[in-house]
Short mmCIF file of C-alpha atoms and ligand atoms in Angstrom, two decimals:
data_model
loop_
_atom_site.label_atom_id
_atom_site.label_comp_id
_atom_site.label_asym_id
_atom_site.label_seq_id
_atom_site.Cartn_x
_atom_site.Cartn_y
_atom_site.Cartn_z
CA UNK A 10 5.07 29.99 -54.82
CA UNK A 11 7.30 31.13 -52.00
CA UNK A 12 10.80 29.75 -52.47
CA UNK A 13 12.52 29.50 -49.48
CA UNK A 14 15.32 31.71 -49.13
CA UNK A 15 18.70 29.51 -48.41
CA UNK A 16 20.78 29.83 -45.30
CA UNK A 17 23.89 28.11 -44.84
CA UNK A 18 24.75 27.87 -40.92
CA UNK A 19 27.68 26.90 -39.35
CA UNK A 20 28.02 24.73 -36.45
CA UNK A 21 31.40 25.38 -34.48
CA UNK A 22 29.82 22.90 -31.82
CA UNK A 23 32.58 22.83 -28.98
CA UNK A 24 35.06 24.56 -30.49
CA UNK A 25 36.35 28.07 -30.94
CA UNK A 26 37.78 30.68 -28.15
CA UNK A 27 37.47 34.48 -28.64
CA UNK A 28 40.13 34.87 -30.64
CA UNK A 29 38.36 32.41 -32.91
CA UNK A 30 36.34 35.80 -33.94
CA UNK A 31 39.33 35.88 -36.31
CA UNK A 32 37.90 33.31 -38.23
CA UNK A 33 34.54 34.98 -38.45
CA UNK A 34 35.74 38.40 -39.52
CA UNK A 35 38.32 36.80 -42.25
CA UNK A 36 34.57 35.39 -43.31
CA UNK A 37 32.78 38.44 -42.79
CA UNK A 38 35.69 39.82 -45.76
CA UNK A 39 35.05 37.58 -48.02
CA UNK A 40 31.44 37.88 -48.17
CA UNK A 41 31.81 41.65 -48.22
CA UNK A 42 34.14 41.50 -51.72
CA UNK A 43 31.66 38.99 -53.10
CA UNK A 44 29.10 41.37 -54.41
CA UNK A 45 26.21 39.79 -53.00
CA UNK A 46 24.97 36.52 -51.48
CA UNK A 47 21.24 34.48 -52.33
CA UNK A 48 21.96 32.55 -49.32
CA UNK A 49 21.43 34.09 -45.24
CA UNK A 50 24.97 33.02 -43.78
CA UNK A 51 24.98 32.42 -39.70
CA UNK A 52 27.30 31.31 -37.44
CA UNK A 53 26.46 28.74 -34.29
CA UNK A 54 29.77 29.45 -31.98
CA UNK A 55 29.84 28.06 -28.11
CA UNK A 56 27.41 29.84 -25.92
CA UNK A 57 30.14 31.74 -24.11
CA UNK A 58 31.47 33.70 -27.62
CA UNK A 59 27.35 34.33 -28.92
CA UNK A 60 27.97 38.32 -27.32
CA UNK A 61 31.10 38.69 -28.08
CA UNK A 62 30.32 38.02 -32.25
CA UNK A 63 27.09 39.61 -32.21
CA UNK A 64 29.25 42.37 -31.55
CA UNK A 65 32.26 42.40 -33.50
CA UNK A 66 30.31 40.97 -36.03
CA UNK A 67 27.36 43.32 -35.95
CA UNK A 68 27.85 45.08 -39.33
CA UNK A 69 28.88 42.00 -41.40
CA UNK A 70 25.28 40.53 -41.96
CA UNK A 71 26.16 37.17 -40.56
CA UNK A 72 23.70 35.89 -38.29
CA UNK A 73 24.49 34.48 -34.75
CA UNK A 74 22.87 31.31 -33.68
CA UNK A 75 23.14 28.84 -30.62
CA UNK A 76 23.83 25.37 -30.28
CA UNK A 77 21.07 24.41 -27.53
CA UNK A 78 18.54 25.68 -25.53
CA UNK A 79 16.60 24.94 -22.12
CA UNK A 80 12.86 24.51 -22.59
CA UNK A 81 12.07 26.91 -19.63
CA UNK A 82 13.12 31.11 -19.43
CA UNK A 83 14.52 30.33 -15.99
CA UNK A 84 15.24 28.89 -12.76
CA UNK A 85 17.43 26.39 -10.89
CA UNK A 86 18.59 24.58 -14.07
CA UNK A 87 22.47 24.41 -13.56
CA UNK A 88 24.74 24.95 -16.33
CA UNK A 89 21.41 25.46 -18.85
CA UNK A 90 20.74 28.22 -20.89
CA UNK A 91 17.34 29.79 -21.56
CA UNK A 92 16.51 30.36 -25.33
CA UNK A 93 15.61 34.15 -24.14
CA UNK A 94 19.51 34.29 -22.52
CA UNK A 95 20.41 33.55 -26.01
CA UNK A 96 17.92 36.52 -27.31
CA UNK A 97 19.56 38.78 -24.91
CA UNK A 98 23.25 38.11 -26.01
CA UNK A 99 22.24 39.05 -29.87
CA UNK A 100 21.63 35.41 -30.99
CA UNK A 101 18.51 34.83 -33.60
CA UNK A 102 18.17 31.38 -33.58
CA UNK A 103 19.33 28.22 -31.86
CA UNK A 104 19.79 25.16 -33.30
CA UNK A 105 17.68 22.57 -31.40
CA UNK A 106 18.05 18.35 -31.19
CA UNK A 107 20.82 18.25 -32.83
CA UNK A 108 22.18 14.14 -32.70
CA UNK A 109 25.24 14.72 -30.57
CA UNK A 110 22.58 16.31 -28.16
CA UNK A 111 19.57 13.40 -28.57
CA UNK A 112 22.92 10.62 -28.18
CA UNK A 113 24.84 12.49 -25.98
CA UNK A 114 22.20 14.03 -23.37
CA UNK A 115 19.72 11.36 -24.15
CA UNK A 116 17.00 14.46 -25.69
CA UNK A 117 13.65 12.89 -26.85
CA UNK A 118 11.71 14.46 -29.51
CA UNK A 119 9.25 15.69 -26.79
CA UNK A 120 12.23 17.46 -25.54
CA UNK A 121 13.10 18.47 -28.38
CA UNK A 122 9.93 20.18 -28.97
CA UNK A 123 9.73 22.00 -25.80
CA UNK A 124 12.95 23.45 -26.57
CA UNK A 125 11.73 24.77 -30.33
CA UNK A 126 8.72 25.94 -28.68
CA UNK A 127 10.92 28.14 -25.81
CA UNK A 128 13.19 29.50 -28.92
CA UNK A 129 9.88 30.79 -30.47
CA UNK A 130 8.59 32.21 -27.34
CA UNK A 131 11.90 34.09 -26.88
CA UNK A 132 11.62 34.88 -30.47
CA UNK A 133 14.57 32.94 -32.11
CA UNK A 134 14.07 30.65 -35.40
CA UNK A 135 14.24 26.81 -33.79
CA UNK A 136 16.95 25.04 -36.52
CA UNK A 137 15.26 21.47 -35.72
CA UNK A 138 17.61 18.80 -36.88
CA UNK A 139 16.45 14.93 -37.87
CA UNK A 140 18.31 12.09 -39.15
CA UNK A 141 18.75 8.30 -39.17
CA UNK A 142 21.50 6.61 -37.93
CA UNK A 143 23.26 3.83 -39.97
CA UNK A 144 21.78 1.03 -38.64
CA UNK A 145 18.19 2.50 -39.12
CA UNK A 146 19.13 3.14 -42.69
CA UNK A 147 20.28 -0.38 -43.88
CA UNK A 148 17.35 -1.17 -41.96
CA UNK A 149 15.14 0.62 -44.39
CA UNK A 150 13.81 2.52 -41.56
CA UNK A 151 14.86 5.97 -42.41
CA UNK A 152 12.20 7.65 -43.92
CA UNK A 153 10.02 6.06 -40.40
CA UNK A 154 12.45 7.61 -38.14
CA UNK A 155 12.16 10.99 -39.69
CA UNK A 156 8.48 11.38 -39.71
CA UNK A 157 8.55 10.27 -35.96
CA UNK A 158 10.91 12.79 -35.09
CA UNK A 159 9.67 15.11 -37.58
CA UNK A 160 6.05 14.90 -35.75
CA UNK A 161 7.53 14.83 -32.17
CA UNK A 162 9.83 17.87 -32.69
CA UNK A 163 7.78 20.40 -34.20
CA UNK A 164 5.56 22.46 -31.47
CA UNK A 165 2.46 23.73 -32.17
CA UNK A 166 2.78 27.42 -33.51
CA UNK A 167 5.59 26.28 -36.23
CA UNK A 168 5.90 28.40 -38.92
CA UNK A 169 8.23 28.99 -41.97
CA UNK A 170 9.26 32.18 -40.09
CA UNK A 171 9.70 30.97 -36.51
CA UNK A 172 11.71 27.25 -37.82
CA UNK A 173 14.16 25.63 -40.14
CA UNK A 174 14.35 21.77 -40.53
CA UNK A 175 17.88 20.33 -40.99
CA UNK A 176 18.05 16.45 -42.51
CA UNK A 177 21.49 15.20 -40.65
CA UNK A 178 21.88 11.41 -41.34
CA UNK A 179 23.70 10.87 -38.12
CA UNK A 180 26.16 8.61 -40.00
CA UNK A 181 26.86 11.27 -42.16
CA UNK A 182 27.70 13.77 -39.30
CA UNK A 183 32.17 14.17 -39.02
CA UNK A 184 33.06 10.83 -41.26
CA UNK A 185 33.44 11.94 -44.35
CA UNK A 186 30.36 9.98 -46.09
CA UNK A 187 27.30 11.61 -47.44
CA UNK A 188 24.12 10.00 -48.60
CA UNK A 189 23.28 9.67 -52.72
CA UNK A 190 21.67 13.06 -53.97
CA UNK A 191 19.31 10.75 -54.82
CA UNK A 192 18.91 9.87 -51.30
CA UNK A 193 19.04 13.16 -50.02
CA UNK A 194 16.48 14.47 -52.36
CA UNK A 195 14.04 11.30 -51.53
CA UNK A 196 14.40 12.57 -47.58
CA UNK A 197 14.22 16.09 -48.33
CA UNK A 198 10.71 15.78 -50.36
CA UNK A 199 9.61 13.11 -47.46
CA UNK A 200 10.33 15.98 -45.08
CA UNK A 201 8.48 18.98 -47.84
CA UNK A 202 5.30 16.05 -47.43
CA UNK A 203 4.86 15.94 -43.98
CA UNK A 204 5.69 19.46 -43.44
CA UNK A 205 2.64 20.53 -46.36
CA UNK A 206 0.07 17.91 -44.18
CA UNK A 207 1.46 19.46 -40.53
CA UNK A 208 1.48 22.67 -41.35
CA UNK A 209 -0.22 23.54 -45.07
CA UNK A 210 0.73 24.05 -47.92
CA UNK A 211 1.98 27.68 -47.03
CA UNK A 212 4.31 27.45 -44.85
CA UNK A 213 5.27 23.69 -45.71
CA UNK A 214 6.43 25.37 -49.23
CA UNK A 215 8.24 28.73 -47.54
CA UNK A 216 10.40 26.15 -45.11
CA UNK A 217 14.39 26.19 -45.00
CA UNK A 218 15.22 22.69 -45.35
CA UNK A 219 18.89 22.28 -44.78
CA UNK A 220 21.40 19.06 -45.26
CA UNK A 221 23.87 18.69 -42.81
CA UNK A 222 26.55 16.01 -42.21
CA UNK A 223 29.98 15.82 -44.26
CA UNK A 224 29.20 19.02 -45.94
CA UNK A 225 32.79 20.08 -47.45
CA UNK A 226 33.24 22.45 -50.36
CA UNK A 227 34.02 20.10 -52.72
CA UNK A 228 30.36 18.48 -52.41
CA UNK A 229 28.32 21.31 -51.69
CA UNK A 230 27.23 22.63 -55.10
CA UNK A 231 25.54 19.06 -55.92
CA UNK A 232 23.69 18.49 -52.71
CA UNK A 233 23.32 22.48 -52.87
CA UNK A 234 21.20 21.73 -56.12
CA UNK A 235 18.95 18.82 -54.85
CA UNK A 236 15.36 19.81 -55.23
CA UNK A 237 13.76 20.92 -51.53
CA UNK A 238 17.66 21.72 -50.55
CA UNK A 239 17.40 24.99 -49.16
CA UNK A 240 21.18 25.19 -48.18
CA UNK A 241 23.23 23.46 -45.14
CA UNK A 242 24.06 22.88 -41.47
CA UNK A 243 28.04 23.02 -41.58
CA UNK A 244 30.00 21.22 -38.38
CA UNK A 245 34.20 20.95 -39.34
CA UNK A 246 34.30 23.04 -42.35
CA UNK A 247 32.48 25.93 -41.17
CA UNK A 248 35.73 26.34 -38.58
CA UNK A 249 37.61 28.16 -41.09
CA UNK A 250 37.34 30.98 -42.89
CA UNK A 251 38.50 29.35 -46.30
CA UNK A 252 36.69 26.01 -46.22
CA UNK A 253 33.36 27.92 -44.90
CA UNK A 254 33.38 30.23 -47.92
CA UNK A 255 33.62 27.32 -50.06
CA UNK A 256 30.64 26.19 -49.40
CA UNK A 257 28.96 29.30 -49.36
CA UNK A 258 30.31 30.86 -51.97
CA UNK A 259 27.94 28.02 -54.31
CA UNK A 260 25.20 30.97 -53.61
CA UNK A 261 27.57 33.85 -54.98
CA UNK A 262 25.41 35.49 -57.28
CA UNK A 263 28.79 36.94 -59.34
P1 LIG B 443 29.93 17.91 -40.16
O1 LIG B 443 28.81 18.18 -39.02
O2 LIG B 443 29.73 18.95 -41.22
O3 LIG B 443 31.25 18.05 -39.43
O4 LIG B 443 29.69 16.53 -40.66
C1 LIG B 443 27.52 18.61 -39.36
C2 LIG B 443 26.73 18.85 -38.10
O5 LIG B 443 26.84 18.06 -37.15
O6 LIG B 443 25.95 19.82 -38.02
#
């Protein structure tokens, strides 16, 4: 079978300014004097810094993603960006619905899913995040909110080349609290399910699925080893150097 190869991504959200490339290359050291990573490593900076790391970054092997992306290439769409925009600055993915963008900008999963589809059409790997909010989950609802968004967010054409899922449990997301493993692993093979009946067994099977919310490096080697956890969406602790090789450093293969 084709195990999915893990990629831990950072997600500076609204924060960082160029000289926050500092940061990146102190990373870009460390994983240079590891010897060797099983894990892709990107990094998801504000829009405006995407060129400027793709280049000073170019030769480290850390990937460059976005945060968001319009669903169309162009047009009169103030203060958007188009998914190929993102292609043209060096990016190679964008991360798509995340849950400050569904609560903050009121995105559907319809939207959602126009937007994945644009970042395959431009060529970029859609990182499509899902997760539950508190109330849903002491409702017992969460595995019912994930396979709604789950089917609502992924466009036709989805492969395990062109998209990533990331499980975020909204309540998870900046407080500190992460689920059970157990509860992350019952999500994550929930997600593995309804990827294997969407899309086949193929591709279902080949799919990054990534945990996000609370990540730190003190936790990230358990929910690293959670069956169908193919590594992590990282907000605060991928905004320095130290904390961010942490994590990563649970796929060091010395
Ligand atoms: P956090 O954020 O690691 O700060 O909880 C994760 C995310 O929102 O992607």
């Amino acid at each position: 079978m084709n195990q999915p190869h893990p990629l831990v991504a950072g997600n500076w959200k609204m924060n960082g300014l160029r000289v926050s490339v500092n940061e990146a290359e102190n990373l870009a050291e460390r994983l240079a004097g590891a010897g060797g990573i099983s894990a892709e490593v990107m990094i998801c900076p504000p829009a405006l810094l995407i060129a400027q790391f793709c280049r000073e970054l170019s030769s480290s092997g850390i990937l460059i993603g976005g945060q968001d992306c319009h669903g169309e290439s162009s047009g009169a769409h103030t203060g958007d960006i188009a998914a190929e925009m993102l292609k043209d600055a060096g990016a190679s993915s964008v991360i798509v619905g995340h849950s400050e963008r569904r609560a903050d900008h009121g995105e559907s999963s319809e939207e959602v899913c126009v937007k994945a589809s644009a970042a395959h059409r431009a060529g970029l790997t859609a990182i499509i995040c899902v997760g539950e909010t508190q109330s849903q989950r002491e409702k017992g609802q969460t595995l019912d909110v994930i396979s709604e968004q789950l089917s609502g967010s992924i466009p036709h054409g989805t492969t395990a080349q062109n998209t990533v899922i990331a499980y975020e449990p909204v309540w998870a997301i900046g407080t500190g609290l992460t689920p059970t493993l157990d509860d992350v692993g019952e999500v994550h093979a929930h997600i593995r399910a309804q990827l294997s009946s969407a899309l086949g067994q193929g591709d279902a099977s080949a799919m990054r699925i990534l945990y996000g919310g609370s990540v730190k490096p003190g936790n990230a080697a358990e929910l690293m080893a959670v069956e169908n956890v193919n590594g992590a969406l990282v907000g605060g602790a991928s905004l320095k150097a130290e904390d961010f090789w942490g994590i990563i450093s649970v796929y060091a293969k010395s």
